[in-house]
XYZ file of C-alpha atoms in Angstrom:
323
model
C 20.988 107.875 123.649
C 23.988 106.965 121.825
C 24.702 104.657 119.370
C 26.866 102.412 118.139
C 28.239 103.785 114.586
C 29.947 101.415 111.410
C 32.734 103.244 111.288
C 34.420 100.559 108.623
C 34.135 97.201 107.923
C 37.021 94.733 106.339
C 37.541 90.843 104.746
C 40.847 88.883 104.905
C 40.574 85.146 102.745
C 43.039 82.790 102.321
C 45.565 82.430 99.030
C 44.214 79.739 98.581
C 40.134 78.874 96.668
C 39.315 75.175 95.933
C 36.399 74.323 94.066
C 33.124 71.326 94.014
C 35.024 69.550 91.658
C 38.416 68.974 93.425
C 36.103 67.180 96.154
C 35.166 64.642 93.151
C 38.543 62.315 93.500
C 38.312 62.240 97.596
C 34.609 62.006 98.641
C 31.604 60.672 97.492
C 30.130 64.370 95.409
C 29.788 66.094 92.351
C 30.095 69.308 91.880
C 26.240 69.507 91.276
C 25.208 67.839 94.033
C 26.834 70.368 96.498
C 24.549 73.255 94.557
C 21.410 71.071 94.363
C 21.626 71.386 98.131
C 24.167 74.097 99.583
C 24.183 76.447 96.090
C 28.103 77.021 97.528
C 30.663 76.446 94.063
C 33.609 77.061 96.029
C 35.395 78.341 99.244
C 38.830 78.927 100.744
C 41.241 77.137 102.519
C 43.494 78.480 104.429
C 47.333 76.938 104.381
C 50.033 76.710 106.655
C 50.368 79.799 107.358
C 46.933 81.262 107.229
C 45.343 80.576 110.301
C 41.729 82.021 112.559
C 44.737 85.474 113.843
C 46.729 86.431 110.570
C 43.702 85.965 108.604
C 40.942 88.510 111.862
C 44.355 90.802 111.738
C 44.150 90.602 108.414
C 40.563 91.371 108.147
C 40.836 93.589 111.335
C 44.500 96.592 109.778
C 41.311 96.817 106.181
C 37.963 97.930 108.560
C 40.416 100.022 110.267
C 42.195 100.835 106.432
C 38.223 102.136 105.564
C 37.656 103.500 108.884
C 40.772 105.933 108.721
C 41.516 105.301 111.279
C 44.567 103.362 113.343
C 45.094 100.486 115.718
C 45.501 103.484 118.901
C 41.683 104.136 117.669
C 40.818 101.136 119.657
C 39.764 100.589 122.926
C 37.803 97.152 122.807
C 38.339 93.841 120.240
C 35.537 91.052 120.298
C 36.693 87.899 118.366
C 34.802 85.984 117.579
C 35.449 82.855 116.314
C 35.211 78.886 117.235
C 38.614 77.736 116.209
C 41.046 79.858 118.081
C 45.416 79.455 117.467
C 44.795 77.658 120.850
C 43.441 77.011 124.085
C 44.242 79.630 126.374
C 44.824 83.146 125.317
C 41.862 84.232 123.312
C 42.760 85.341 119.846
C 41.629 88.289 120.022
C 45.044 89.779 122.812
C 47.370 87.654 119.853
C 44.833 89.939 117.204
C 46.005 92.653 120.380
C 49.803 91.856 120.446
C 49.924 90.946 115.926
C 47.733 95.134 115.559
C 50.850 96.945 118.088
C 47.501 97.556 119.993
C 49.191 97.317 124.722
C 45.856 99.262 125.828
C 42.884 98.670 126.368
C 41.556 95.390 126.347
C 40.553 91.691 124.093
C 38.461 88.735 124.203
C 36.900 86.015 122.343
C 33.662 85.124 121.787
C 32.550 81.384 120.781
C 29.112 80.925 120.146
C 29.975 78.977 116.665
C 27.875 80.217 113.206
C 26.020 83.121 116.022
C 29.435 84.016 116.315
C 29.826 87.838 114.979
C 25.697 88.470 115.409
C 26.315 87.363 119.169
C 29.586 90.417 119.489
C 28.282 93.424 117.258
C 24.953 93.363 120.166
C 28.033 93.070 123.080
C 29.926 95.470 121.628
C 27.003 97.536 121.699
C 26.189 97.101 124.888
C 29.612 97.766 125.903
C 30.099 100.934 124.279
C 26.495 102.203 125.763
C 28.240 100.811 129.257
C 30.702 103.531 128.240
C 33.331 100.857 129.381
C 34.470 101.934 125.331
C 34.459 104.686 122.450
C 35.378 102.490 119.627
C 35.619 98.549 118.881
C 37.199 96.267 116.950
C 34.704 93.539 116.017
C 35.882 89.981 114.324
C 34.479 87.050 113.122
C 37.701 85.126 111.873
C 37.471 81.351 111.001
C 39.332 77.840 110.320
C 37.039 75.753 109.746
C 38.959 73.436 107.480
C 41.643 72.678 110.515
C 38.442 70.265 112.422
C 36.605 68.825 109.315
C 36.834 65.343 108.716
C 37.778 65.376 105.063
C 36.547 61.623 104.341
C 33.093 63.004 105.604
C 31.253 64.422 102.634
C 28.441 65.599 104.262
C 30.329 68.729 106.161
C 34.061 68.541 104.497
C 31.837 70.447 101.485
C 30.336 73.434 103.613
C 32.339 74.918 105.522
C 35.304 77.279 104.324
C 37.708 79.684 105.695
C 37.593 83.231 106.573
C 37.375 86.187 109.046
C 35.194 89.760 108.714
C 35.244 92.690 110.680
C 33.860 95.787 111.848
C 34.424 99.006 113.240
C 31.783 100.864 115.954
C 31.663 103.838 117.421
C 30.268 106.217 120.435
C 27.585 108.525 117.960
C 24.347 110.186 119.662
C 21.357 109.162 118.544
C 17.750 110.672 119.130
C 16.142 107.401 120.217
C 14.461 106.645 117.107
C 14.737 104.324 114.072
C 16.182 107.073 112.007
C 19.343 106.926 113.945
C 22.420 105.204 112.559
C 24.399 102.256 114.861
C 22.166 99.308 115.795
C 19.310 99.620 117.028
C 17.737 96.006 118.347
C 18.893 92.722 118.627
C 17.588 90.179 120.341
C 19.759 86.440 121.467
C 19.398 83.733 122.042
C 20.189 79.761 122.234
C 18.700 75.971 123.852
C 21.639 73.421 125.054
C 19.273 70.847 123.944
C 19.762 70.512 120.478
C 24.087 70.747 120.760
C 24.248 67.247 119.586
C 23.060 67.655 116.817
C 26.005 69.880 116.163
C 29.217 70.273 117.321
C 33.021 69.081 117.294
C 33.099 65.160 119.199
C 37.022 67.247 120.563
C 37.710 69.403 123.811
C 40.043 69.672 125.860
C 37.840 68.387 129.937
C 37.213 65.858 127.908
C 38.398 63.681 125.127
C 42.564 65.986 125.457
C 41.882 66.395 120.930
C 40.752 69.439 118.702
C 37.978 66.792 117.961
C 35.822 66.873 114.670
C 32.460 69.092 113.282
C 30.187 66.755 113.434
C 26.019 67.832 111.781
C 22.468 66.364 111.531
C 21.917 67.577 108.982
C 18.498 67.408 108.424
C 18.204 67.905 111.907
C 19.261 71.817 111.606
C 17.708 72.420 108.510
C 14.319 71.742 110.644
C 15.227 73.965 113.548
C 16.829 76.598 111.081
C 13.882 78.347 109.265
C 12.019 79.037 112.247
C 14.427 79.451 115.026
C 16.120 82.416 112.341
C 11.811 83.817 111.978
C 11.799 84.072 116.113
C 14.925 85.869 116.636
C 13.509 88.386 113.093
C 10.125 88.748 114.423
C 11.851 89.708 117.530
C 13.848 92.012 116.059
C 10.798 93.714 114.003
C 8.372 94.350 117.201
C 11.682 95.789 118.941
C 12.776 97.928 116.418
C 8.535 98.599 115.999
C 9.043 98.098 112.186
C 7.689 95.096 109.416
C 9.918 93.437 106.518
C 8.620 95.801 104.258
C 11.337 99.272 106.434
C 14.401 97.160 105.205
C 16.760 98.279 102.828
C 18.817 94.949 103.483
C 19.187 91.705 104.735
C 22.818 89.578 105.403
C 21.520 86.180 106.854
C 24.632 83.559 107.359
C 26.173 81.760 104.878
C 25.333 78.016 105.602
C 22.962 76.792 102.737
C 20.724 79.090 99.780
C 17.532 76.436 100.855
C 17.739 78.008 104.701
C 17.937 81.666 102.917
C 15.587 81.736 100.466
C 13.077 79.645 102.782
C 13.825 82.631 105.981
C 13.191 85.686 103.218
C 10.647 83.259 101.759
C 8.425 83.214 104.734
C 9.893 86.690 106.715
C 8.784 88.659 103.466
C 11.412 89.688 102.794
C 11.769 90.007 98.493
C 14.518 88.259 96.750
C 16.909 91.609 96.394
C 17.166 92.207 99.227
C 19.178 89.401 100.442
C 22.674 89.196 100.255
C 23.893 86.075 99.446
C 28.390 84.789 99.679
C 27.431 80.990 99.614
C 28.523 80.486 96.732
C 31.630 82.254 96.980
C 32.720 81.431 100.552
C 31.077 78.562 101.451
C 29.758 78.294 105.039
C 32.391 80.466 107.261
C 30.024 80.451 110.144
C 31.497 82.940 112.601
C 33.410 85.273 109.481
C 29.771 84.040 107.198
C 27.560 88.037 108.416
C 30.559 90.114 107.881
C 32.135 88.954 104.838
C 29.310 88.746 103.094
C 28.306 92.688 104.361
C 31.487 93.435 103.456
C 30.909 92.480 99.917
C 28.477 94.401 99.515
C 29.500 97.307 100.960
C 32.673 96.876 98.612
C 30.099 95.954 95.331
C 28.209 99.710 96.968
C 24.442 98.308 97.874
C 25.089 98.978 100.911
C 24.904 102.347 101.767
C 24.824 105.116 104.270
C 21.802 105.174 105.627
C 20.471 102.077 104.685
C 18.589 99.285 107.098
C 20.234 96.703 107.188
C 19.787 92.811 109.029
C 22.410 90.971 110.406
C 20.789 87.286 111.684
C 22.655 83.592 112.736
C 21.991 80.371 113.278
C 25.015 77.995 115.111
C 25.414 75.527 116.765
C 24.237 74.863 120.401
C 21.803 75.961 118.896
C 22.357 79.322 119.656
C 20.677 82.612 116.977
C 20.296 86.107 116.839
C 19.354 88.472 115.097
C 20.707 92.653 115.143
C 19.705 95.740 113.117
C 21.505 98.434 112.016
C 20.944 102.207 110.095
C 24.459 102.192 107.716
């Protein structure tokens, strides 16, 4: 059977690093308060000349170099983002043009923080359906553009960045030993829309708007929803938490990560955590964490890796990949 096999990874971060202490003159907060409640110590903030497209391009080029490929080898670009350069066209086509790629097709996917997990699952379906041989999957965000910098409950949580993954059609025996995407589970429920949203849009206010969040409500639902899709993915693949080599969750809050891993019985040493370095970068969160763990040698060929995310909507999902 056809499997969507990982060929390369890449990442890009804005030049500017903003430490927790930098907020102390802006809003009523402290480094100790932020670390205790979130685990975040710093985040990267995009400059005026750094955009979702430019960061996505940089991550894409890094992934291509890592894979030993060129833009000419890519058939499809799927960009997960909630902060596009323009309302339209899709920022994916801008990245396509920046890469000098004038063949194939490209589109954006909007599932907020779950975007990259949704995008990997979508790319896998295009590959297995025969519509693409190689897909460049990108998560790129500039959430700093939609933050209310006077709201201490949200402005300290988010950062900017991009990560990219290249999937390629390969052959598998149809077993858990195959390399590539093995199983996935996606969910959404719009009843929770008002718990995490942006209060603007072209069809409503005609403005970009700012991020609004009911933090306690999000936290309350997060662990249960995350474990739900992970258990469904385990069931589809016929595995348990003990079979995992690595768990790469959405990097939103260290307490949510810890609680989810504990509930699922995933050992702490198998959990990849980068929220302290990046903050919550929405759709860029999972590929940035993946890139760190691949670059430092933790994730190796043959490892069984579980990706998971939850975002506004609510959307949530998990995907299992053999590296």
